[in-house]
Amino acid sequence: MKTGLPYERVEDVQRRREEYSRAQMYYRCGLALASVSALLVLAVILQSLMTTRGPSSSPDPVPSPRFPAARGQTCSDTCRIVLVESIPEGLVYNGSTANPSIYQAWLNLIGEARSSLDIASFYWTLTNKDTGTKEPTANQGEDVLKRLGELSGKLPVRIAVDLQKDKHPANLKFLTSAGAIIRSVNMRGLTNGVLHTKFWIVDKKHIFIGSPNMDWRSLTQVKELGVVVYNCSCLAEDLGKIFEAYWFLGQSGQEIPATWPSNFSTAYNKDTPLQLPLNDTQSGVYLSSSPPSVCAAGRTSDLQAVLSVIQDAEEFVNIAVMSYVPMMEFSRPKQYWAEIDTQLRRAAFLKAANAGPALQVRLLISDWAHSQPFMPPFLKSLASIYDPKHKLDIQVRLFVVPANPSQKLIPYARVNHNKYMVTDKIAYIGTSNWSGDYFVNTAGVALVVNQTASQTEEPTVQSQLKAVFDRDWYSAYSTPIDHHSF
Ligand SMILES: *[C@@H]1O[C@H](CO)[C@@H](O)[C@H](O)[C@H]1NC(C)=O
Ligand SMILES: *[C@@H]1O[C@H](CO)[C@@H](O)[C@H](O)[C@H]1NC(C)=O
Ligand SMILES: *[C@@H]1O[C@H](CO)[C@@H](O)[C@H](O)[C@H]1NC(C)=O
Ligand SMILES: *[C@@H]1O[C@H](CO)[C@@H](O)[C@H](O)[C@H]1NC(C)=O
Ligand SMILES: *[C@@H]1O[C@H](CO)[C@@H](O)[C@H](O)[C@H]1NC(C)=O
Ligand SMILES: *[C@@H]1O[C@H](CO)[C@@H](O)[C@H](O)[C@H]1NC(C)=O
């Protein structure tokens, strides 16, 4: 056990500590505004919120950090951002673009943890036993599980997991017995979706977001991409609000509130991103979330984030996602859903038709045994919008992770599971497949980084992500879709 105290007591102490540090942060961010007029605006907003809600709904004696403060707030944290990847065993590139591994990032985060760890997850299969395999490459996943177990005995570890996917409870039983608190979120019952989110929050200041599931294959047999942001309490606090929403929904019998309480709302969104330095490069950053019903006031929905990033692009839009189909795949009856598809065609057309330079749109999609059967024809339709003479430039390639005979036996592996987009302005790193379900009823998040305004010569997340895309696009593992026969 962690200490002599029962868990709830530890949690209480923890909560009080957090409230104290949040109040302190509120001060820090408030001072960082360094503008009397901004503080006045803040005061007016707080005042109006309090008067419209009535004093009884704001029991905090201190100015509550739960209210979104001034818009477009700045953050004085010295945040460091690192792109991380899992490159499946046997996948070899010629070039020099390489990022630290997700396994290493997870070990770092576990090593950094001093006061808390929150994990939002889809399902848990970190060991060979869970997948009925005897693969030596499960060792990294098994190591992560062991270390998470050790950590659960030392500090509060909270895990939100999808209820329907709670099918392999062995990992979760182990973690519970080690001291972790698990809540299963019934997304099917709540929104007819799943909790597909994958993120970590450590000590309310370091975060991880990306495509990997809590699955050993995500470390060694599936191609994944994620991002870690260290020492960034402003961003971590905001991600914490999304975690708290899952945690809230994970209580039995809980329903989605018609209006989320104001402490879940955020000031950071596509119109007023959080202004902070990422590795010394001034950046505008926000977290988008889906489905819209779990977004509290101020939160940009994941779909709005995707559409606005595409709209904002001037030179190129590079998309790398596992699956892309203009439909609601899992609804019965199936529905046609073309919000993103239409936006891509629109963006390519508008540039071409209005005498601007062409907008180059490239989609790198995964081809594997379980690909959606409707995917190829709709991707070919997109790729047919290619006519250099009229500056129409949409291209599609399929990425195949090859497998040797023994790798072929590993179920649901050997696939490019990435979910990101990079434009000439933005890096978007998400957790969702690109079909309607993921934006309408399934829970997911994305980190959106805008470094347009910076004049830096340093590598940016955007330039690093573009290098990853180009490496994959030009590699021997990807081929134009029209060269495929289905
Ligand atoms: C976070 O900040 C602390 C204190 O400034 C520093 O010692 C540590 O190296 C930083 N961590 C990272 C990953 O940058
Ligand atoms: C908001 O307050 C409620 C009640 O205290 C709590 O359960 C919830 O976790 C809080 N939400 C956030 C984002 O802190
Ligand atoms: C990126 O930031 C610039 C200003 O710095 C803004 O004009 C632009 O709309 C932002 N792009 C997106 C997609 O948020
Ligand atoms: C994403 O889409 C694929 C193909 O439709 C599906 O098999 C997978 O379960 C989805 N979710 C994940 C884990 O990415
Ligand atoms: C940020 O700094 C870290 C090391 O402190 C480095 O690993 C990472 O690549 C840098 N990220 C960018 C986008 O430059
Ligand atoms: C590496 O380069 C060689 C020679 O140009 C080429 O045949 C091979 O397909 C390349 N491999 C990848 C993964 O791009």
XYZ file of C-alpha atoms and ligand atoms in Angstrom:
570
model
C 0.000 0.000 0.000
C 1.078 3.537 -0.676
C 0.963 4.946 2.861
C -0.881 4.213 6.062
C -3.828 6.222 4.797
C -6.764 4.686 2.999
C -6.879 5.742 -0.630
C -9.632 8.333 -0.364
C -7.700 10.168 2.343
C -4.604 10.238 0.169
C -6.751 11.549 -2.627
C -8.072 14.301 -0.360
C -4.593 15.407 0.582
C -3.680 15.245 -3.059
C -6.708 17.309 -4.051
C -5.931 19.988 -1.512
C -2.369 20.144 -2.775
C -3.623 20.459 -6.329
C -6.039 23.216 -5.464
C -3.234 25.074 -3.796
C -0.926 24.672 -6.775
C -3.699 25.590 -9.189
C -4.370 28.732 -7.245
C -0.661 29.472 -7.471
C -0.629 28.812 -11.166
C -3.609 31.042 -11.601
C -1.528 33.754 -10.059
C 1.468 32.994 -12.240
C -0.559 32.986 -15.456
C -2.466 36.038 -14.315
C 0.734 37.965 -13.695
C 2.173 36.761 -16.968
C -0.539 38.716 -18.684
C 1.385 41.723 -17.488
C -1.381 43.934 -18.627
C -3.646 45.805 -16.303
C -6.356 46.063 -18.905
C -6.332 42.304 -19.439
C -6.709 41.833 -15.703
C -9.643 44.191 -15.721
C -11.279 42.202 -18.507
C -10.654 39.091 -16.447
C -12.260 40.637 -13.420
C -15.294 41.638 -15.451
C -15.617 38.129 -16.884
C -15.295 36.554 -13.447
C -17.762 38.990 -12.012
C -20.325 38.355 -14.741
C -19.887 34.588 -14.419
C -20.431 34.820 -10.704
C -23.440 37.027 -10.939
C -25.127 34.960 -13.638
C -24.473 31.708 -11.770
C -25.118 33.047 -8.301
C -22.643 32.895 -5.465
C -23.930 29.517 -4.263
C -22.548 27.769 -7.339
C -19.040 29.062 -6.707
C -18.152 27.871 -3.244
C -14.434 28.569 -3.546
C -13.259 31.404 -1.341
C -10.206 32.109 -3.504
C -10.605 33.461 -7.040
C -11.488 30.178 -8.668
C -9.028 28.847 -11.246
C -11.955 26.726 -12.414
C -13.353 29.604 -14.400
C -11.654 30.065 -17.704
C -9.524 33.126 -17.229
C -8.705 35.688 -19.865
C -8.748 34.459 -23.432
C -5.549 33.708 -25.330
C -3.748 33.422 -22.010
C -0.004 32.957 -21.924
C 1.953 30.396 -19.990
C 5.373 30.845 -18.448
C 6.252 27.134 -18.294
C 9.390 26.107 -20.160
C 7.655 23.363 -22.101
C 9.699 20.854 -24.100
C 8.020 18.909 -26.853
C 9.303 15.638 -28.300
C 7.833 13.650 -31.180
C 8.003 9.931 -30.454
C 7.389 6.876 -32.610
C 7.109 3.124 -32.571
C 8.757 1.674 -35.646
C 7.725 -1.967 -36.016
C 10.430 -4.632 -35.832
C 11.994 -5.117 -39.248
C 10.903 -1.793 -40.759
C 14.048 -0.090 -42.036
C 14.382 3.356 -43.554
C 17.209 4.751 -45.626
C 17.098 8.326 -44.402
C 18.132 9.901 -41.141
C 14.726 10.919 -39.809
C 14.384 9.109 -36.513
C 12.608 9.985 -33.296
C 12.888 8.585 -29.777
C 10.717 5.537 -29.145
C 7.343 5.593 -27.448
C 8.629 2.881 -25.127
C 11.439 5.188 -23.985
C 8.993 8.085 -23.613
C 6.717 5.984 -21.405
C 9.671 4.885 -19.263
C 10.743 8.520 -18.926
C 7.266 9.548 -17.868
C 7.040 6.724 -15.329
C 10.491 7.746 -14.074
C 9.470 11.399 -13.744
C 6.255 10.670 -11.822
C 6.319 11.999 -8.260
C 2.715 12.760 -7.360
C 0.190 11.385 -9.856
C -0.426 9.546 -13.104
C -3.684 9.606 -15.074
C -4.119 7.419 -18.167
C -6.994 7.552 -20.651
C -7.089 4.340 -22.656
C -9.086 2.193 -25.042
C -8.029 -1.296 -23.894
C -5.106 -3.082 -22.179
C -3.121 -5.990 -23.620
C 0.469 -5.372 -22.541
C 1.541 -9.009 -22.202
C 1.881 -12.104 -24.376
C -0.679 -13.791 -22.175
C -3.308 -11.204 -23.143
C -2.897 -11.885 -26.853
C -2.243 -15.623 -26.649
C 1.209 -15.169 -28.188
C 4.773 -16.113 -27.299
C 6.531 -13.179 -28.927
C 9.894 -12.034 -27.534
C 8.968 -8.492 -28.677
C 6.240 -8.349 -26.024
C 9.015 -7.648 -23.518
C 8.667 -3.845 -23.737
C 4.937 -3.934 -23.041
C 5.450 -6.362 -20.176
C 8.107 -4.057 -18.746
C 5.750 -1.055 -18.948
C 3.033 -2.990 -17.109
C 5.450 -4.044 -14.372
C 6.651 -0.479 -13.860
C 3.110 0.865 -13.837
C 2.348 -1.698 -11.145
C 5.311 -0.484 -9.051
C 4.217 3.106 -9.500
C 0.635 2.282 -8.486
C 1.955 1.250 -5.082
C 3.661 4.611 -4.574
C 1.328 7.324 -5.808
C -2.215 7.828 -7.097
C -2.591 6.159 -10.504
C -5.989 6.604 -12.168
C -6.969 4.779 -15.342
C -10.023 5.463 -17.504
C -10.755 2.633 -19.937
C -13.555 1.846 -22.350
C -16.125 -0.456 -20.751
C -16.798 -2.568 -23.844
C -13.083 -3.036 -24.390
C -12.609 -4.112 -20.820
C -12.383 -7.599 -22.351
C -8.851 -8.396 -21.225
C -9.100 -7.462 -17.575
C -5.862 -9.184 -16.535
C -3.694 -6.034 -16.811
C -6.308 -3.963 -15.018
C -6.796 -6.526 -12.253
C -3.045 -6.538 -11.718
C -2.912 -2.737 -11.569
C -5.909 -2.554 -9.242
C -4.278 -4.976 -6.838
C -1.130 -2.860 -7.039
C -3.129 0.199 -5.942
C -4.344 1.861 -9.140
C -7.922 3.113 -9.398
C -9.735 2.092 -12.580
C -12.955 3.481 -13.976
C -14.631 1.912 -17.004
C -16.452 4.403 -19.165
C -19.571 3.081 -20.832
C -19.215 5.093 -24.032
C -21.493 2.727 -25.909
C -24.286 3.404 -23.443
C -23.512 7.126 -23.264
C -22.889 8.090 -26.896
C -23.038 4.830 -28.856
C -19.275 5.090 -29.294
C -16.111 3.918 -27.554
C -13.430 5.563 -25.425
C -10.711 5.519 -28.063
C -8.541 8.179 -26.438
C -4.903 7.523 -25.624
C -3.121 9.951 -23.326
C -1.114 10.185 -20.109
C -0.832 13.021 -17.598
C 2.059 12.859 -15.131
C 2.238 15.067 -12.023
C -0.192 17.442 -13.739
C 2.698 18.776 -15.778
C 3.958 16.234 -18.341
C 1.680 14.785 -21.002
C 1.686 12.140 -23.705
C -0.853 12.004 -26.565
C -0.776 9.723 -29.567
C -1.937 6.718 -31.520
C -0.640 3.787 -29.398
C -2.993 1.701 -27.331
C -1.886 0.140 -24.043
C -0.853 -2.875 -26.066
C 2.585 -4.510 -26.344
C 2.156 -4.589 -30.124
C 1.975 -0.765 -30.119
C 5.604 -0.694 -28.974
C 7.194 -3.207 -31.335
C 4.792 -4.518 -33.992
C 2.565 -1.563 -34.942
C 3.728 1.766 -36.356
C 2.663 4.562 -34.007
C 3.215 8.272 -33.531
C 2.800 10.406 -30.446
C 4.048 13.488 -28.709
C 5.342 14.135 -25.199
C 5.291 17.587 -23.671
C 7.389 17.913 -20.522
C 7.209 20.613 -17.869
C 4.013 22.108 -19.223
C 1.492 22.465 -16.420
C -0.726 24.913 -18.326
C -1.321 22.357 -21.075
C -1.461 19.441 -18.643
C -4.095 21.198 -16.593
C -6.213 21.600 -19.702
C -5.807 17.935 -20.669
C -6.689 17.142 -17.067
C -10.130 18.628 -17.671
C -10.731 16.112 -20.446
C -9.533 13.328 -18.163
C -11.838 14.542 -15.400
C -14.748 14.366 -17.840
C -13.988 10.683 -18.545
C -13.486 10.077 -14.835
C -16.840 11.676 -14.102
C -18.537 9.573 -16.804
C -16.870 6.453 -15.412
C -19.052 6.528 -12.302
C -21.820 3.977 -12.534
C -25.160 5.256 -13.761
C -23.603 8.549 -14.851
C -25.146 10.425 -17.767
C -23.638 13.079 -19.987
C -24.558 16.415 -18.426
C -26.755 18.648 -20.605
C -24.269 21.390 -19.737
C -20.888 20.516 -18.270
C -20.135 22.294 -14.971
C -18.043 25.400 -15.532
C -14.909 23.879 -13.970
C -14.645 21.616 -17.051
C -14.658 24.521 -19.471
C -11.553 25.872 -21.148
C -10.221 29.172 -22.433
C -7.957 27.452 -24.976
C -9.358 26.642 -28.387
C -8.828 27.290 -32.078
C -9.745 30.967 -31.733
C -7.788 31.653 -28.548
C -5.033 29.060 -28.293
C -2.754 28.873 -25.280
C 0.342 30.936 -26.049
C 3.474 29.224 -24.844
C 7.047 28.509 -25.810
C 7.625 24.939 -26.991
C 11.406 24.434 -26.965
C 11.785 28.221 -27.039
C 9.602 28.561 -30.142
C 6.557 30.717 -29.457
C 3.493 28.598 -30.226
C -0.288 28.684 -30.166
C -1.546 25.376 -28.783
C -4.886 23.810 -27.996
C -6.450 20.417 -27.331
C -9.476 19.351 -29.339
C -11.838 16.649 -28.171
C -14.591 14.424 -29.444
C -17.418 13.620 -29.360
C -18.952 17.102 -29.065
C -21.149 15.928 -26.177
C -18.092 15.514 -23.932
C -16.748 18.963 -24.858
C -17.400 21.526 -22.163
C -17.756 25.237 -22.968
C -14.815 26.657 -24.885
C -13.496 23.316 -26.175
C -12.970 23.000 -29.943
C -14.412 19.732 -31.199
C -11.981 17.433 -32.952
C -13.907 17.777 -36.215
C -13.778 21.589 -36.054
C -10.038 21.336 -35.426
C -9.491 19.126 -38.471
C -11.667 21.267 -40.743
C -10.066 24.536 -39.654
C -6.529 23.210 -40.013
C -7.324 22.128 -43.594
C -8.952 25.453 -44.346
C -6.025 27.424 -42.984
C -3.432 25.608 -45.123
C -1.900 27.547 -48.004
C 0.710 25.253 -49.480
C 0.170 21.684 -48.380
C -1.935 19.343 -46.286
C -0.267 16.017 -45.433
C -2.469 13.469 -43.708
C -1.310 10.142 -42.270
C -4.131 8.104 -40.809
C -4.776 4.436 -40.459
C -8.241 4.452 -41.926
C -10.124 7.027 -43.970
C -13.715 6.530 -45.116
C -16.524 9.044 -45.684
C -18.998 7.090 -43.637
C -20.241 6.216 -40.191
C -18.652 2.762 -40.165
C -20.207 1.426 -37.030
C -23.722 2.844 -37.166
C -26.616 0.613 -38.145
C -27.760 1.346 -40.766
C -24.451 2.752 -42.017
C -24.506 6.453 -42.879
C -22.664 8.516 -45.467
C -20.524 11.131 -43.701
C -18.359 13.396 -45.814
C -17.468 16.421 -43.664
C -13.712 15.917 -44.010
C -13.846 14.515 -47.528
C -15.771 17.564 -48.719
C -13.392 19.923 -46.948
C -10.378 18.367 -48.700
C -12.021 18.632 -52.120
C -13.163 22.165 -51.365
C -9.728 23.318 -50.223
C -8.000 21.821 -53.289
C -10.604 23.286 -55.613
C -10.663 26.792 -54.120
C -6.921 27.231 -54.467
C -6.947 25.962 -58.044
C -9.988 27.930 -59.104
C -8.887 31.223 -57.613
C -5.567 31.628 -59.343
C -3.559 30.904 -56.205
C -0.710 28.421 -56.084
C -1.919 24.810 -55.929
C -2.721 23.314 -52.554
C -0.897 20.009 -52.425
C -3.021 17.459 -50.548
C -1.392 14.116 -49.760
C -3.019 11.255 -47.888
C -0.982 8.331 -46.578
C -3.431 5.616 -45.562
C -2.844 2.121 -44.225
C -3.429 -1.010 -46.167
C -3.727 -4.136 -44.060
C -5.793 -7.267 -43.628
C -8.563 -5.429 -41.786
C -8.935 -2.372 -44.019
C -12.480 -1.084 -44.468
C -13.718 -2.521 -47.807
C -15.253 0.820 -48.845
C -11.969 2.628 -48.348
C -10.220 1.968 -51.702
C -12.969 3.267 -54.031
C -13.451 6.465 -52.026
C -9.707 7.041 -51.812
C -9.398 6.514 -55.565
C -12.146 9.069 -56.021
C -10.116 11.576 -53.995
C -6.925 10.722 -55.876
C -8.693 11.343 -59.179
C -8.700 15.054 -58.325
C -5.264 15.429 -59.814
C -4.707 17.665 -62.815
C -1.472 19.665 -62.757
C -2.630 21.734 -65.720
C -5.450 23.088 -63.570
C -3.479 23.042 -60.354
C -5.546 20.299 -58.775
C -3.267 18.201 -56.624
C -4.706 15.485 -54.396
C -2.560 12.365 -54.105
C -3.117 9.187 -52.125
C -0.653 6.471 -51.188
C -1.117 3.286 -49.247
C 1.415 2.291 -46.620
C 2.049 -1.401 -46.008
C 4.019 -2.683 -43.026
C 5.503 -5.908 -44.330
C 5.411 -9.049 -42.216
C 7.521 -12.197 -42.250
C 5.742 -15.526 -41.651
C 6.039 -15.383 -37.867
C 5.033 -11.689 -37.705
C 1.986 -12.551 -39.816
C 0.775 -14.767 -36.980
C 0.549 -11.845 -34.556
C -3.118 -10.814 -34.564
C -3.972 -7.187 -35.415
C -0.389 -6.065 -35.876
C 1.928 -4.961 -38.702
C 0.027 -1.797 -39.604
C 0.657 1.937 -39.745
C -1.607 3.162 -36.944
C -0.555 6.872 -37.101
C -3.171 9.588 -36.828
C -1.726 12.989 -37.650
C -1.831 15.856 -40.124
C 0.804 18.408 -40.958
C 0.261 21.517 -43.052
C 2.554 24.392 -43.969
C 1.371 25.939 -40.684
C 0.103 23.342 -38.262
C 1.041 20.070 -36.594
C -2.064 18.083 -35.590
C -1.459 14.908 -33.556
C -4.566 12.907 -32.799
C -5.935 9.605 -31.616
C -8.818 9.066 -34.065
C -9.324 7.144 -37.275
C -10.785 9.384 -39.947
C -14.338 8.210 -40.360
C -17.532 9.759 -39.031
C -17.841 7.634 -35.911
C -14.640 9.034 -34.427
C -15.892 12.604 -34.652
C -19.556 12.044 -33.843
C -19.763 9.532 -31.008
C -16.333 8.165 -30.108
C -14.025 9.810 -27.593
C -10.677 11.038 -28.862
C -8.360 14.026 -28.500
C -5.791 15.892 -30.554
C -2.986 18.327 -29.846
C -2.918 21.200 -32.323
C 0.303 23.201 -32.531
C 0.511 26.456 -34.491
C 3.962 27.969 -34.872
C 3.074 30.197 -37.792
C 3.956 33.365 -35.975
C 7.447 32.229 -34.956
C 10.487 33.242 -36.945
C 12.733 30.596 -35.475
C 15.484 28.727 -37.278
C 15.186 25.862 -34.790
C 13.415 22.696 -35.844
C 9.743 22.926 -34.953
C 7.246 20.143 -34.269
C 5.718 21.057 -37.591
C 8.994 20.591 -39.471
C 9.776 17.365 -37.598
C 6.333 15.982 -38.365
C 6.709 16.908 -42.012
C 10.022 15.045 -42.089
C 8.270 11.951 -40.690
C 5.576 12.242 -43.337
C 8.054 12.664 -46.179
C 10.155 9.769 -44.924
C 7.110 7.483 -45.048
C 5.675 8.921 -48.273
C 8.889 8.406 -50.230
C 9.779 5.088 -48.609
C 9.531 1.741 -50.320
C 6.611 0.907 -48.007
C 4.203 3.284 -49.679
C 2.788 3.142 -53.218
C 0.274 5.301 -55.116
C -3.262 3.999 -54.740
C -3.826 3.641 -58.476
C -1.042 1.049 -58.549
C -3.100 -1.178 -56.279
C -5.639 -3.674 -57.424
C -8.260 -4.572 -54.866
C 11.767 19.969 -16.326
O 12.184 21.048 -15.524
C 13.093 20.657 -14.510
C 13.321 21.864 -13.624
O 13.558 23.007 -14.373
C 14.356 20.119 -15.147
O 15.264 19.710 -14.166
C 13.995 18.937 -16.035
O 15.139 18.477 -16.724
C 12.933 19.323 -17.036
N 12.501 18.130 -17.751
C 12.553 18.043 -19.095
C 12.161 16.718 -19.642
O 12.844 18.984 -19.808
C -15.431 19.889 -11.170
O -15.974 19.748 -9.876
C -16.585 18.481 -9.617
C -17.209 18.568 -8.244
O -16.263 18.994 -7.317
C -15.538 17.381 -9.719
O -16.144 16.125 -9.542
C -14.893 17.444 -11.090
O -13.847 16.495 -11.161
C -14.339 18.831 -11.358
N -13.846 18.892 -12.717
C -12.604 19.275 -13.013
C -12.268 19.396 -14.440
O -11.753 19.486 -12.195
C -2.240 29.974 -36.586
O -1.853 31.197 -35.986
C -2.045 32.334 -36.810
C -1.565 33.570 -36.056
O -0.418 33.314 -35.330
C -3.516 32.478 -37.152
O -3.703 33.560 -38.031
C -4.019 31.192 -37.808
O -5.423 31.272 -38.012
C -3.726 30.006 -36.934
N -4.117 28.788 -37.639
C -4.947 27.862 -37.131
C -5.328 26.722 -38.036
O -5.389 27.887 -35.996
C -9.412 2.168 -36.541
O -9.885 1.659 -37.752
C -9.585 0.309 -38.008
C -10.097 -0.034 -39.379
O -11.461 0.282 -39.511
C -10.160 -0.581 -36.923
O -9.804 -1.920 -37.141
C -9.625 -0.130 -35.591
O -10.202 -0.889 -34.550
C -9.933 1.323 -35.395
N -9.437 1.725 -34.125
C -8.162 1.819 -33.772
C -7.717 1.050 -32.605
O -7.389 2.521 -34.348
C 12.835 19.838 -27.999
O 13.923 19.567 -27.153
C 14.153 18.191 -26.895
C 15.330 18.040 -25.960
O 15.285 18.948 -24.945
C 14.440 17.473 -28.197
O 14.562 16.087 -27.940
C 13.285 17.681 -29.163
O 13.587 17.104 -30.414
C 13.028 19.162 -29.344
N 11.825 19.323 -30.132
C 11.771 20.143 -31.167
C 10.452 20.238 -31.846
O 12.715 20.794 -31.529
C 16.337 2.310 -49.686
O 17.060 2.618 -50.838
C 17.182 1.528 -51.768
C 18.095 1.956 -52.895
O 17.740 3.231 -53.361
C 15.785 1.134 -52.261
O 15.870 0.054 -53.154
C 14.933 0.742 -51.069
O 13.632 0.457 -51.495
C 14.916 1.873 -50.050
N 14.215 1.452 -48.856
C 13.235 2.147 -48.285
C 12.626 1.575 -47.060
O 12.839 3.202 -48.707
